[in-house]
Coordinates of C-alpha atoms in Angstrom, one line a residue:
Chain A
X19 CA 135.4 118.8 105.6
X20 CA 131.7 118.7 105.4
X21 CA 129.9 115.4 104.5
X22 CA 129.3 115.2 100.8
X23 CA 125.9 116.3 99.6
X24 CA 124.1 114.7 96.8
X25 CA 121.2 116.5 95.0
X26 CA 117.7 115.3 95.8
X27 CA 115.4 114.7 92.9
X28 CA 112.5 117.4 92.7
X29 CA 109.1 116.2 94.0
X30 CA 105.7 117.8 94.4
X31 CA 105.6 120.5 97.1
X32 CA 102.7 121.1 99.4
X33 CA 101.7 123.9 97.2
X34 CA 101.7 121.6 94.1
X35 CA 99.6 119.1 96.0
X36 CA 97.1 121.7 97.0
X37 CA 96.8 122.8 93.3
X38 CA 96.2 119.3 92.0
X39 CA 93.8 118.3 94.8
X40 CA 90.2 117.4 93.9
X41 CA 87.3 119.5 95.2
X42 CA 85.9 116.4 97.1
X43 CA 89.1 116.5 99.1
X44 CA 88.0 119.7 100.8
X45 CA 85.2 120.4 103.2
X46 CA 83.6 123.8 104.1
X47 CA 83.8 125.0 107.6
X48 CA 80.6 124.1 109.5
X49 CA 79.0 127.2 110.8
X50 CA 77.9 125.5 114.0
X51 CA 81.6 124.9 114.7
X52 CA 83.2 128.1 113.6
X53 CA 83.8 131.3 115.6
X54 CA 84.5 134.7 114.2
X55 CA 86.5 136.8 116.6
X56 CA 86.6 140.3 115.2
X57 CA 89.5 142.5 116.4
X58 CA 90.2 146.1 115.4
X59 CA 92.8 144.6 113.0
X60 CA 90.6 142.1 111.4
X61 CA 89.0 138.7 111.8
X62 CA 90.3 135.5 113.5
X63 CA 88.5 132.4 112.5
X64 CA 88.5 129.5 115.0
X65 CA 87.3 126.0 113.9
X66 CA 85.9 124.1 116.9
X67 CA 86.4 120.3 117.4
X68 CA 83.2 119.0 119.1
X69 CA 84.3 115.4 119.1
X70 CA 87.1 116.3 121.5
X71 CA 85.3 118.7 123.9
X72 CA 81.5 118.5 123.5
X73 CA 80.6 120.1 126.8
X74 CA 83.0 123.0 126.6
X75 CA 82.1 123.7 123.0
X76 CA 78.4 123.7 123.9
X77 CA 79.2 126.3 126.5
X78 CA 81.3 128.3 124.0
X79 CA 78.5 128.3 121.6
X80 CA 76.2 129.6 124.3
X81 CA 78.7 132.4 125.2
X82 CA 79.1 133.3 121.5
X83 CA 75.5 133.5 120.9
X84 CA 74.9 135.5 124.1
X85 CA 77.7 138.0 123.2
X86 CA 79.9 137.2 126.2
X87 CA 83.2 138.2 124.6
X88 CA 82.0 141.4 122.9
X89 CA 83.7 144.3 124.5
X90 CA 86.1 142.0 126.4
X91 CA 89.8 141.8 125.8
X92 CA 93.0 140.1 124.8
X93 CA 95.1 140.7 127.9
X94 CA 98.0 138.3 127.7
X95 CA 100.7 137.8 125.1
X96 CA 103.7 135.8 126.1
X97 CA 106.6 135.1 123.7
X98 CA 106.9 131.6 122.4
X99 CA 103.9 130.6 124.4
X100 CA 100.3 131.9 124.2
X101 CA 98.0 134.8 123.5
X102 CA 95.0 134.7 125.8
X103 CA 91.6 136.5 125.9
X104 CA 88.5 136.7 128.0
X105 CA 87.7 138.9 131.0
X106 CA 90.6 140.3 132.9
X107 CA 88.5 142.0 135.5
X108 CA 88.7 139.5 138.3
X109 CA 87.0 141.5 140.8
X110 CA 83.9 142.5 138.9
X111 CA 83.7 139.7 136.1
X112 CA 81.3 139.9 133.3
X113 CA 78.2 137.7 133.6
X114 CA 78.5 134.3 131.9
X115 CA 74.8 134.6 131.0
X116 CA 73.2 131.2 130.7
X117 CA 76.6 129.4 130.3
X118 CA 78.1 127.2 132.9
X119 CA 80.8 128.6 135.2
X120 CA 82.4 125.3 135.8
X121 CA 82.7 122.2 133.6
X122 CA 84.3 118.8 134.2
X123 CA 87.6 118.6 132.3
X124 CA 87.7 117.3 128.8
X125 CA 91.5 116.8 128.5
X126 CA 91.0 113.6 126.8
X127 CA 88.0 111.7 125.4
X128 CA 87.3 108.1 124.5
X129 CA 88.8 107.1 121.2
X130 CA 85.4 105.8 120.2
X131 CA 84.1 109.4 120.1
X132 CA 86.5 110.1 117.3
X133 CA 85.7 108.2 114.2
X134 CA 88.0 110.1 111.8
X135 CA 91.5 109.6 113.0
X136 CA 94.1 109.0 110.4
X137 CA 97.4 107.8 111.9
X138 CA 100.8 108.9 110.9
X139 CA 103.7 106.4 110.7
X140 CA 106.0 108.9 112.4
X141 CA 107.1 108.2 116.0
X142 CA 106.2 110.9 118.7
X143 CA 107.7 111.4 122.1
X144 CA 104.6 112.6 123.7
X145 CA 102.1 110.0 122.7
X146 CA 101.9 106.4 121.5
X147 CA 100.0 107.4 118.3
X148 CA 99.7 110.7 116.4
X149 CA 97.8 111.8 113.4
X150 CA 94.8 113.9 112.4
X151 CA 91.2 113.9 113.0
X152 CA 88.9 115.8 110.7
X153 CA 91.3 118.7 110.4
X154 CA 93.0 118.7 113.8
X155 CA 96.2 117.3 115.0
X156 CA 95.5 114.6 117.5
X157 CA 97.0 112.0 119.6
X158 CA 95.9 108.6 121.2
X159 CA 96.8 105.9 123.6
X160 CA 95.3 102.6 122.8
X161 CA 96.2 101.3 126.2
X162 CA 94.0 103.9 128.0
X163 CA 91.5 104.1 125.1
X164 CA 91.8 108.0 125.1
X165 CA 92.4 110.5 122.5
X166 CA 93.1 114.2 122.7
X167 CA 94.0 117.2 120.5
X168 CA 97.7 118.2 120.4
X169 CA 99.1 121.5 121.4
X170 CA 100.3 122.6 118.0
X171 CA 100.9 126.1 116.7
X172 CA 97.5 127.9 116.4
X173 CA 95.6 125.4 118.6
X174 CA 93.0 126.9 121.0
X175 CA 92.8 125.7 124.6
X176 CA 90.6 126.5 127.6
X177 CA 92.7 128.4 130.4
X178 CA 92.0 127.1 133.8
X179 CA 93.3 127.4 137.4
X180 CA 94.7 124.6 139.4
X181 CA 91.5 122.7 139.6
X182 CA 90.7 120.4 136.7
X183 CA 87.1 121.8 136.4
X184 CA 88.1 125.4 136.9
X185 CA 87.8 126.2 133.1
X186 CA 84.6 127.0 131.3
X187 CA 85.7 128.2 127.9
X188 CA 85.2 131.9 128.7
X189 CA 89.0 132.3 128.8
X190 CA 90.7 130.9 125.8
X191 CA 94.2 131.0 124.4
X192 CA 96.0 130.3 121.1
X193 CA 99.5 128.7 120.9
X194 CA 101.9 131.3 119.2
X195 CA 105.2 129.6 119.6
X196 CA 107.0 126.2 119.6
X197 CA 104.3 123.6 120.1
X198 CA 103.9 123.1 123.9
X199 CA 103.1 119.5 123.8
X200 CA 103.7 119.1 127.5
X201 CA 100.3 120.8 127.9
X202 CA 98.6 117.9 126.2
X203 CA 96.2 116.0 128.5
X204 CA 96.4 119.0 130.9
X205 CA 94.0 121.3 129.0
X206 CA 90.7 121.0 127.2
X207 CA 91.6 121.9 123.7
X208 CA 88.6 123.1 121.7
X209 CA 89.8 124.0 118.3
X210 CA 92.3 125.6 115.9
X211 CA 92.8 129.0 114.4
X212 CA 92.3 128.5 110.6
X213 CA 92.6 132.1 109.6
X214 CA 94.0 135.2 111.1
X215 CA 96.9 133.8 113.2
X216 CA 99.1 136.8 112.5
X217 CA 96.6 139.0 114.1
X218 CA 97.3 137.2 117.4
X219 CA 100.9 136.3 116.9
X220 CA 102.2 139.8 116.3
X221 CA 100.7 141.4 119.4
X222 CA 103.3 143.1 121.5
X223 CA 104.4 140.8 124.4
X224 CA 103.0 141.7 127.8
X225 CA 105.7 143.1 130.2
X226 CA 104.3 141.4 133.3
X227 CA 105.0 137.8 134.4
X228 CA 103.4 135.3 132.0
X229 CA 103.1 138.0 129.3
X230 CA 100.3 139.8 131.1
X231 CA 99.5 143.4 130.1
X232 CA 99.5 145.2 133.3
X233 CA 97.9 148.4 132.0
X234 CA 94.3 148.4 130.7
X235 CA 95.4 150.7 128.0
X236 CA 97.4 147.9 126.5
X237 CA 94.6 145.4 126.3
X238 CA 93.5 144.7 122.8
X239 CA 89.7 145.1 122.6
X240 CA 87.5 142.3 121.1
X241 CA 84.8 143.9 119.0
X242 CA 82.8 140.6 119.0
X243 CA 83.0 136.8 118.9
X244 CA 80.2 135.3 117.0
X245 CA 79.3 131.7 116.0
X246 CA 79.2 131.7 112.3
X247 CA 75.8 130.0 112.4
X248 CA 74.4 133.2 114.1
X249 CA 75.6 135.3 111.2
X250 CA 73.5 135.7 108.0
X251 CA 74.8 133.3 105.4
X252 CA 75.8 136.1 103.0
X253 CA 78.0 137.7 105.5
X254 CA 79.9 134.5 106.5
X255 CA 83.6 134.0 105.7
X256 CA 83.9 131.2 103.3
X257 CA 86.9 128.9 104.0
X258 CA 87.5 125.2 103.3
X259 CA 89.9 122.8 105.0
X260 CA 91.6 120.0 103.3
X261 CA 90.1 116.7 104.5
X262 CA 92.7 115.0 106.6
X263 CA 91.5 111.5 105.5
X264 CA 92.0 112.3 101.9
X265 CA 94.9 111.2 99.5
X266 CA 96.0 114.7 98.9
X267 CA 96.5 115.3 102.7
X268 CA 98.5 112.0 102.9
X269 CA 100.6 113.5 100.0
X270 CA 101.0 116.8 101.9
X271 CA 102.3 114.9 104.9
X272 CA 104.8 113.0 102.8
X273 CA 105.9 116.2 101.0
X274 CA 106.7 117.7 104.3
X275 CA 108.4 114.5 105.7
X276 CA 110.7 114.1 102.6
X277 CA 111.1 117.3 100.7
X278 CA 112.6 117.1 97.3
X279 CA 115.2 119.2 95.6
X280 CA 116.6 121.4 94.4
X281 CA 116.6 123.5 97.6
X282 CA 116.4 120.7 100.0
X283 CA 119.7 118.7 100.3
X284 CA 118.7 116.4 103.1
X285 CA 115.2 114.9 103.3
X286 CA 114.3 114.4 107.1
X287 CA 112.4 111.0 106.6
X288 CA 110.3 112.1 109.4
X289 CA 107.7 114.8 110.1
X290 CA 106.6 116.0 113.6
X291 CA 102.8 116.1 114.1
X292 CA 103.0 119.9 114.5
X293 CA 105.0 120.3 111.4
X294 CA 102.3 119.0 109.0
X295 CA 100.5 121.9 107.5
X296 CA 96.7 121.4 107.4
X297 CA 95.7 123.4 104.3
X298 CA 93.0 125.9 104.5
X299 CA 91.8 128.2 101.6
X300 CA 89.3 131.0 101.2
X301 CA 86.5 130.2 98.6
X302 CA 84.2 132.5 96.8
Chain B
X147 CA 83.1 110.1 131.4
X148 CA 86.7 111.4 131.4
X149 CA 89.5 109.3 132.7
X150 CA 90.1 109.9 136.5
X151 CA 92.8 112.3 137.3
X152 CA 95.1 111.9 140.3
X153 CA 96.9 114.8 141.7
X154 CA 100.7 115.0 141.1
X155 CA 103.0 115.9 143.9
X156 CA 104.6 119.4 143.6
X157 CA 108.2 119.5 142.5
X158 CA 110.7 122.2 141.7
X159 CA 109.9 124.2 138.6
X160 CA 112.4 125.6 136.1
X161 CA 112.1 128.9 138.0
X162 CA 112.9 127.2 141.3
X163 CA 115.9 125.5 139.9
X164 CA 117.2 128.7 138.3
X165 CA 116.9 130.4 141.8
X166 CA 118.8 127.6 143.6
X167 CA 121.5 127.2 141.0
X168 CA 125.1 127.9 141.8
X169 CA 127.1 130.7 140.2
X170 CA 129.5 128.2 138.7
X171 CA 126.7 126.7 136.6
X172 CA 126.5 129.8 134.5
X173 CA 128.8 131.4 131.9
X174 CA 129.0 134.9 130.6
X175 CA 128.5 135.5 127.0
X176 CA 131.8 135.5 125.2
X177 CA 132.2 139.0 123.5
X178 CA 133.9 137.3 120.4
X179 CA 130.7 135.2 120.0
X180 CA 128.1 137.7 120.7
X181 CA 126.3 140.0 118.2
X182 CA 124.2 143.1 119.2
X183 CA 121.6 144.0 116.6
X184 CA 120.2 147.3 117.4
X185 CA 116.8 148.1 116.1
X186 CA 114.7 151.1 116.7
X187 CA 112.7 149.1 119.2
X188 CA 115.7 147.9 121.1
X189 CA 118.5 145.3 121.2
X190 CA 118.4 141.8 119.9
X191 CA 121.4 139.6 121.3
X192 CA 122.7 136.7 119.4
X193 CA 125.1 134.2 120.7
X194 CA 127.2 132.5 118.0
X195 CA 128.3 128.8 118.0
X196 CA 131.6 128.7 116.4
X197 CA 132.0 124.9 117.1
X198 CA 129.2 124.4 114.5
X199 CA 130.0 126.9 111.7
X200 CA 133.5 128.3 112.2
X201 CA 133.8 129.6 108.7
X202 CA 130.4 131.4 108.6
X203 CA 131.0 132.8 112.0
X204 CA 134.3 134.2 110.9
X205 CA 132.7 135.7 108.0
X206 CA 129.9 137.2 110.2
X207 CA 132.5 138.6 112.6
X208 CA 134.2 140.3 109.7
X209 CA 130.8 141.8 108.5
X210 CA 129.9 143.0 111.9
X211 CA 133.3 144.6 112.4
X212 CA 133.1 146.3 109.1
X213 CA 129.4 147.5 109.7
X214 CA 127.9 145.5 106.9
X215 CA 124.4 145.4 108.5
X216 CA 124.4 149.0 109.6
X217 CA 121.6 150.7 107.7
X218 CA 120.3 147.4 106.2
X219 CA 116.9 146.0 106.9
X220 CA 114.6 143.4 108.3
X221 CA 112.6 142.6 105.2
X222 CA 110.8 139.3 105.8
X223 CA 108.5 138.2 108.5
X224 CA 106.6 135.0 107.8
X225 CA 104.1 133.7 110.4
X226 CA 105.0 130.5 112.2
X227 CA 108.3 130.5 110.2
X228 CA 111.1 133.2 110.2
X229 CA 112.1 136.8 110.4
X230 CA 114.9 137.5 108.0
X231 CA 117.4 140.4 107.7
X232 CA 120.1 141.6 105.4
X233 CA 120.2 143.4 102.1
X234 CA 117.0 143.3 100.2
X235 CA 118.4 145.3 97.3
X236 CA 119.2 142.6 94.8
X237 CA 120.0 144.7 91.9
X238 CA 122.5 147.0 93.8
X239 CA 123.7 145.0 96.7
X240 CA 125.7 146.5 99.4
X241 CA 129.4 145.6 99.3
X242 CA 130.4 142.8 101.6
X243 CA 133.7 144.5 102.3
X244 CA 136.4 142.0 103.0
X245 CA 134.0 139.2 103.8
X246 CA 133.7 136.2 101.5
X247 CA 130.7 136.2 99.2
X248 CA 130.4 132.3 99.0
X249 CA 131.3 129.8 101.7
X250 CA 131.2 126.0 101.6
X251 CA 128.1 124.8 103.6
X252 CA 128.5 123.9 107.3
X253 CA 125.2 122.2 107.6
X254 CA 126.8 119.5 109.8
X255 CA 130.3 119.3 111.3
X256 CA 132.4 116.3 112.6
X257 CA 131.2 115.3 116.1
X258 CA 134.8 115.6 117.3
X259 CA 134.6 119.3 116.8
X260 CA 132.0 119.5 119.5
X261 CA 133.4 118.5 122.9
X262 CA 130.5 119.7 125.0
X263 CA 127.5 117.7 124.0
X264 CA 125.2 116.5 126.7
X265 CA 122.8 113.9 125.4
X266 CA 119.1 113.8 126.5
X267 CA 117.5 110.4 127.0
X268 CA 114.5 111.4 125.1
X269 CA 113.7 110.0 121.6
X270 CA 113.5 112.3 118.7
X271 CA 112.1 111.7 115.2
X272 CA 114.6 113.9 113.4
X273 CA 117.9 112.6 114.7
X274 CA 119.4 109.6 116.4
X275 CA 120.6 111.6 119.3
X276 CA 119.6 115.0 120.7
X277 CA 120.9 117.1 123.5
X278 CA 122.7 120.4 124.2
X279 CA 126.2 121.7 123.4
X280 CA 127.5 124.7 125.3
X281 CA 124.0 126.4 125.4
X282 CA 122.7 125.3 122.0
X283 CA 120.2 122.6 121.0
X284 CA 122.1 120.0 119.0
X285 CA 121.7 116.7 117.3
X286 CA 124.1 114.0 116.1
X287 CA 124.3 110.8 114.2
X288 CA 127.1 108.4 115.4
X289 CA 126.8 106.5 112.1
X290 CA 127.9 109.5 110.1
X291 CA 130.0 111.0 112.7
X292 CA 128.3 114.4 112.2
X293 CA 126.6 116.9 114.5
X294 CA 124.5 119.9 113.8
X295 CA 122.4 122.7 115.6
X296 CA 118.7 122.1 115.7
X297 CA 116.2 124.5 114.3
X298 CA 114.4 125.4 117.5
X299 CA 112.6 128.6 118.3
X300 CA 115.0 131.5 118.2
X301 CA 117.8 129.8 116.4
X302 CA 119.6 131.9 113.8
X303 CA 120.4 130.4 110.3
X304 CA 122.2 131.4 107.2
X305 CA 119.7 132.0 104.3
X306 CA 120.8 130.6 101.0
X307 CA 119.6 129.9 97.4
X308 CA 119.5 126.6 95.8
X309 CA 123.2 125.9 95.9
X310 CA 124.7 124.7 99.1
X311 CA 127.4 127.3 99.0
X312 CA 125.2 130.2 98.1
X313 CA 125.0 131.6 101.6
X314 CA 127.7 133.7 103.3
X315 CA 126.0 134.9 106.7
X316 CA 125.1 138.2 105.3
X317 CA 121.4 137.2 105.1
X318 CA 120.3 135.7 108.4
X319 CA 117.0 134.5 109.9
X320 CA 115.6 133.7 113.3
X321 CA 112.9 131.1 113.9
X322 CA 109.8 132.6 115.2
X323 CA 107.3 129.7 115.1
X324 CA 107.0 125.9 115.6
X325 CA 110.5 124.6 115.3
X326 CA 111.1 123.7 111.7
X327 CA 113.4 120.7 112.4
X328 CA 113.0 119.6 108.7
X329 CA 115.5 122.4 107.9
X330 CA 118.1 120.6 110.1
X331 CA 121.1 119.6 108.0
X332 CA 120.0 121.9 105.2
X333 CA 121.1 125.2 106.6
X334 CA 124.2 126.5 108.2
X335 CA 123.0 127.4 111.7
X336 CA 125.1 129.9 113.5
X337 CA 123.6 130.7 116.8
X338 CA 120.7 131.6 119.0
X339 CA 118.9 134.7 119.9
X340 CA 119.5 134.9 123.7
X341 CA 117.7 138.2 124.4
X342 CA 115.2 140.4 122.4
X343 CA 113.2 137.6 120.6
X344 CA 110.0 139.6 121.0
X345 CA 111.5 142.6 119.0
X346 CA 111.6 140.1 116.2
X347 CA 108.6 137.8 116.7
X348 CA 106.0 140.6 116.9
X349 CA 107.0 142.2 113.6
X350 CA 103.9 142.5 111.3
X351 CA 103.9 139.6 108.9
X352 CA 104.8 140.5 105.3
X353 CA 102.0 140.4 102.8
X354 CA 103.9 139.0 99.9
X355 CA 104.8 135.3 99.4
X356 CA 107.2 133.9 102.0
X357 CA 106.3 136.8 104.3
X358 CA 108.3 139.4 102.3
X359 CA 107.6 143.1 102.8
X360 CA 106.9 144.3 99.3
X361 CA 107.1 148.0 100.1
X362 CA 110.4 149.5 101.2
X363 CA 108.5 151.6 103.7
X364 CA 107.6 148.5 105.6
X365 CA 111.2 147.3 105.9
X366 CA 112.5 147.6 109.5
X367 CA 115.7 149.5 109.8
X368 CA 118.8 148.0 111.4
X369 CA 120.7 150.7 113.2
X370 CA 123.8 148.5 113.6
X371 CA 125.0 145.0 114.2
X372 CA 128.1 144.9 116.2
X373 CA 130.3 142.2 117.6
X374 CA 130.3 142.8 121.4
X375 CA 134.1 142.5 121.4
X376 CA 134.2 145.7 119.3
X377 CA 132.1 147.5 121.9
X378 CA 133.9 149.1 124.9
X379 CA 133.5 146.8 127.8
X380 CA 131.6 149.3 130.0
X381 CA 128.9 149.5 127.2
X382 CA 128.4 145.8 126.8
X383 CA 125.2 144.1 127.6
X384 CA 125.8 141.7 130.5
X385 CA 124.1 138.2 130.2
X386 CA 124.9 134.8 131.4
X387 CA 123.8 131.5 130.1
X388 CA 123.1 128.4 132.2
X389 CA 125.9 125.8 131.4
X390 CA 124.1 122.9 129.7
X391 CA 126.4 120.5 131.1
X392 CA 125.6 121.5 134.7
X393 CA 123.5 119.6 137.3
X394 CA 121.0 122.5 137.4
X395 CA 120.5 122.3 133.7
X396 CA 119.9 118.6 133.8
X397 CA 117.3 119.4 136.6
X398 CA 115.7 122.1 134.3
X399 CA 115.3 119.4 131.6
X400 CA 113.7 117.0 134.1
X401 CA 111.5 119.8 135.4
X402 CA 110.1 120.3 131.9
X403 CA 110.0 116.6 131.1
X404 CA 107.8 115.8 134.2
X405 CA 106.1 118.7 135.7
X406 CA 104.8 118.6 139.2
X407 CA 101.4 119.6 140.6
X408 CA 99.3 121.2 141.5
X409 CA 98.5 122.8 138.0
X410 CA 99.9 119.8 136.1
X411 CA 97.7 116.8 136.1
X412 CA 99.6 114.7 133.6
X413 CA 103.3 114.6 133.5
X414 CA 104.5 114.1 129.9
X415 CA 107.4 111.8 130.7
X416 CA 109.2 113.3 127.7
X417 CA 110.5 116.6 126.6
X418 CA 111.1 117.6 123.0
X419 CA 114.5 119.1 122.4
X420 CA 113.0 122.4 121.4
X421 CA 110.8 122.5 124.5
X422 CA 113.8 122.6 126.9
X423 CA 114.3 126.1 128.1
X424 CA 118.0 127.3 128.1
X425 CA 118.0 129.8 130.8
X426 CA 119.6 133.2 130.3
X427 CA 119.7 136.1 132.7
X428 CA 120.9 139.6 132.8
X429 CA 123.7 140.4 135.3
X430 CA 124.9 143.6 136.8

C-alpha cells in the first residue's frame, strides 16, 4: 500500500504572486546590458551581467555594436546540453573588428564586486552558498571570497578551448537542458536569455559529435545581434524583470519550495537554485 | 584579478569508461518493459520501471497491446518543462479498452520493493538518499521506508488531475528541461526515454497556457505505441543499458563528479543525481 496522502492547503502560486506584486518590485532591462539576437524565427533577448564578467561583456558590446554576429550562425544544438552560435568557419574566421581575440577568464569574480546577492536558505551540492544577484542565479564561496553565475537553464556562457583565456565572447552558448552545474567556475558566464528561449531550445539537434551541424545548409542564420542601446528607443523590446531582492521574489521562491494544494500532495521543502523561476514580463 | 587556476590532471572521461567497460556490465532492454512510440520523425524508446509503479505499468502494457495510443497525439510542449501525449479530445475520449480508468497513486513505493538501489554519496536537497536503481535515478527516505523515481531529464510520468487517483497511464509526459524535482512524490513516474529524446525535445512549444497546442493541426500524430514484447523479435530495436550497480557505472558517476583536465579547470567534487549520465547504446 502507498503511504497515506493528506491534502495540502492551497497557497499563492508563482502566478498569483506576480499578479499581486508592486511595480517597484520590477526593473526594466538596461539597454546597455541587453542583446537582441534576431533570427528568422524571431527575437532572442539576452540580459548581460556585467558584475560577473566585466571584460567579456565590454568585448561583447563592442562586437554587437560593430555587427560581428550579423550574418553568422547557430551551428551547434546538442540535446540536454547547449545551443551555440558564432563563426563556424575555422579556416577563414570573420574579423573580430576592434574586439579582443583573447581575454583572461572571468569564471569567478570577487564577492565584493557583487553587491546585490540575496542568499537562499536551501543547501546546494555545488557551492557553499546560492541565491540570486540582480536577476541572475549565483553562487559564492566565502572561503575563497569568490562568486560566480550558475549554469541554469537559459544561462549564456562563453565557449572556449582548453586554455582558460581562449574565449572572447564571440562564440556563445545557451543552456537548453538539465542545468550543467559542473560547468560552474569553468566558464565565463555572461548572462541569461530572458525572452525567446523556445527559439533556441527547439532547434533540431546536430547529428555530429557534440551536436554540431555538419552541413552548412543546416546552420541557422543570425540576422543580427544588436545591443539594445544601439537601437532607437522606440524600436526596443520592453521587458521588465522581477527584482530578486524584493519581497515578491522571496515569495516566488517560497511558492516553488513549498507548493500548496490541491494539485500538489507533497511539498518539497526545498528548491534547487535552477528551479526558482525569475519572472520576466513584457510591458507596453 | 581572478583566482589563480591550476591545471587538473587528465582522467578517464565518461566516454573512455564506456569504451573500456565489460559486456557483463550492460543489460539488454527487457521487451516486457520497453515501449516503442513511433512518430512520423522516428522512434522514441521508453524503458518502464515496474518496481516503482507496478499497477500503472500493467495498465500501460494493456493499453499498448490494445493499440490505445495508435492514432492519438502529442498535444503539449512546454518549454523547460514537459512534452505530453495521449488523447486531447476531452469530450469524446477514446475508449481505454480493458485498461483501468483510475488507479491508486504510486508516487512512492516501499523500499523493500526495490532491491537494486545503489546509493550516491552526494547530498541532495530533495531527498535524504539518492542513487540509481536498475537504470533509473531514484531517491529514498529511510524514515518513511519509501522510495521513488526522480524527475530527471527524459523521465516519463503519468499526468493526472487534482485527485491522486485521477491518472491511469493513458496520458504520459517526458521531462524536456531542467529536472523538476519538486514533482517527485507527486506523480507516478513510470520510466525513462532511453532513445529518441530529441524527437520530443525539439517539438515547437505550444502557444497556449501550459504549452498546449490549441489547434488540432499542430498536434503531432502518434503512429503507434507498442510493447516491444508484442513486436516480432527480428523487428525489435536492440539497445542495452549500463548496469547501474556495476563498477563502470560507479566510475561514470565519479568521472562526472570530478572531471579531469585539460579542459576542466575546476572539478565540482559533487554530482547532482540528474547530471549523472546513464549510458545506453545500440547493439547489433
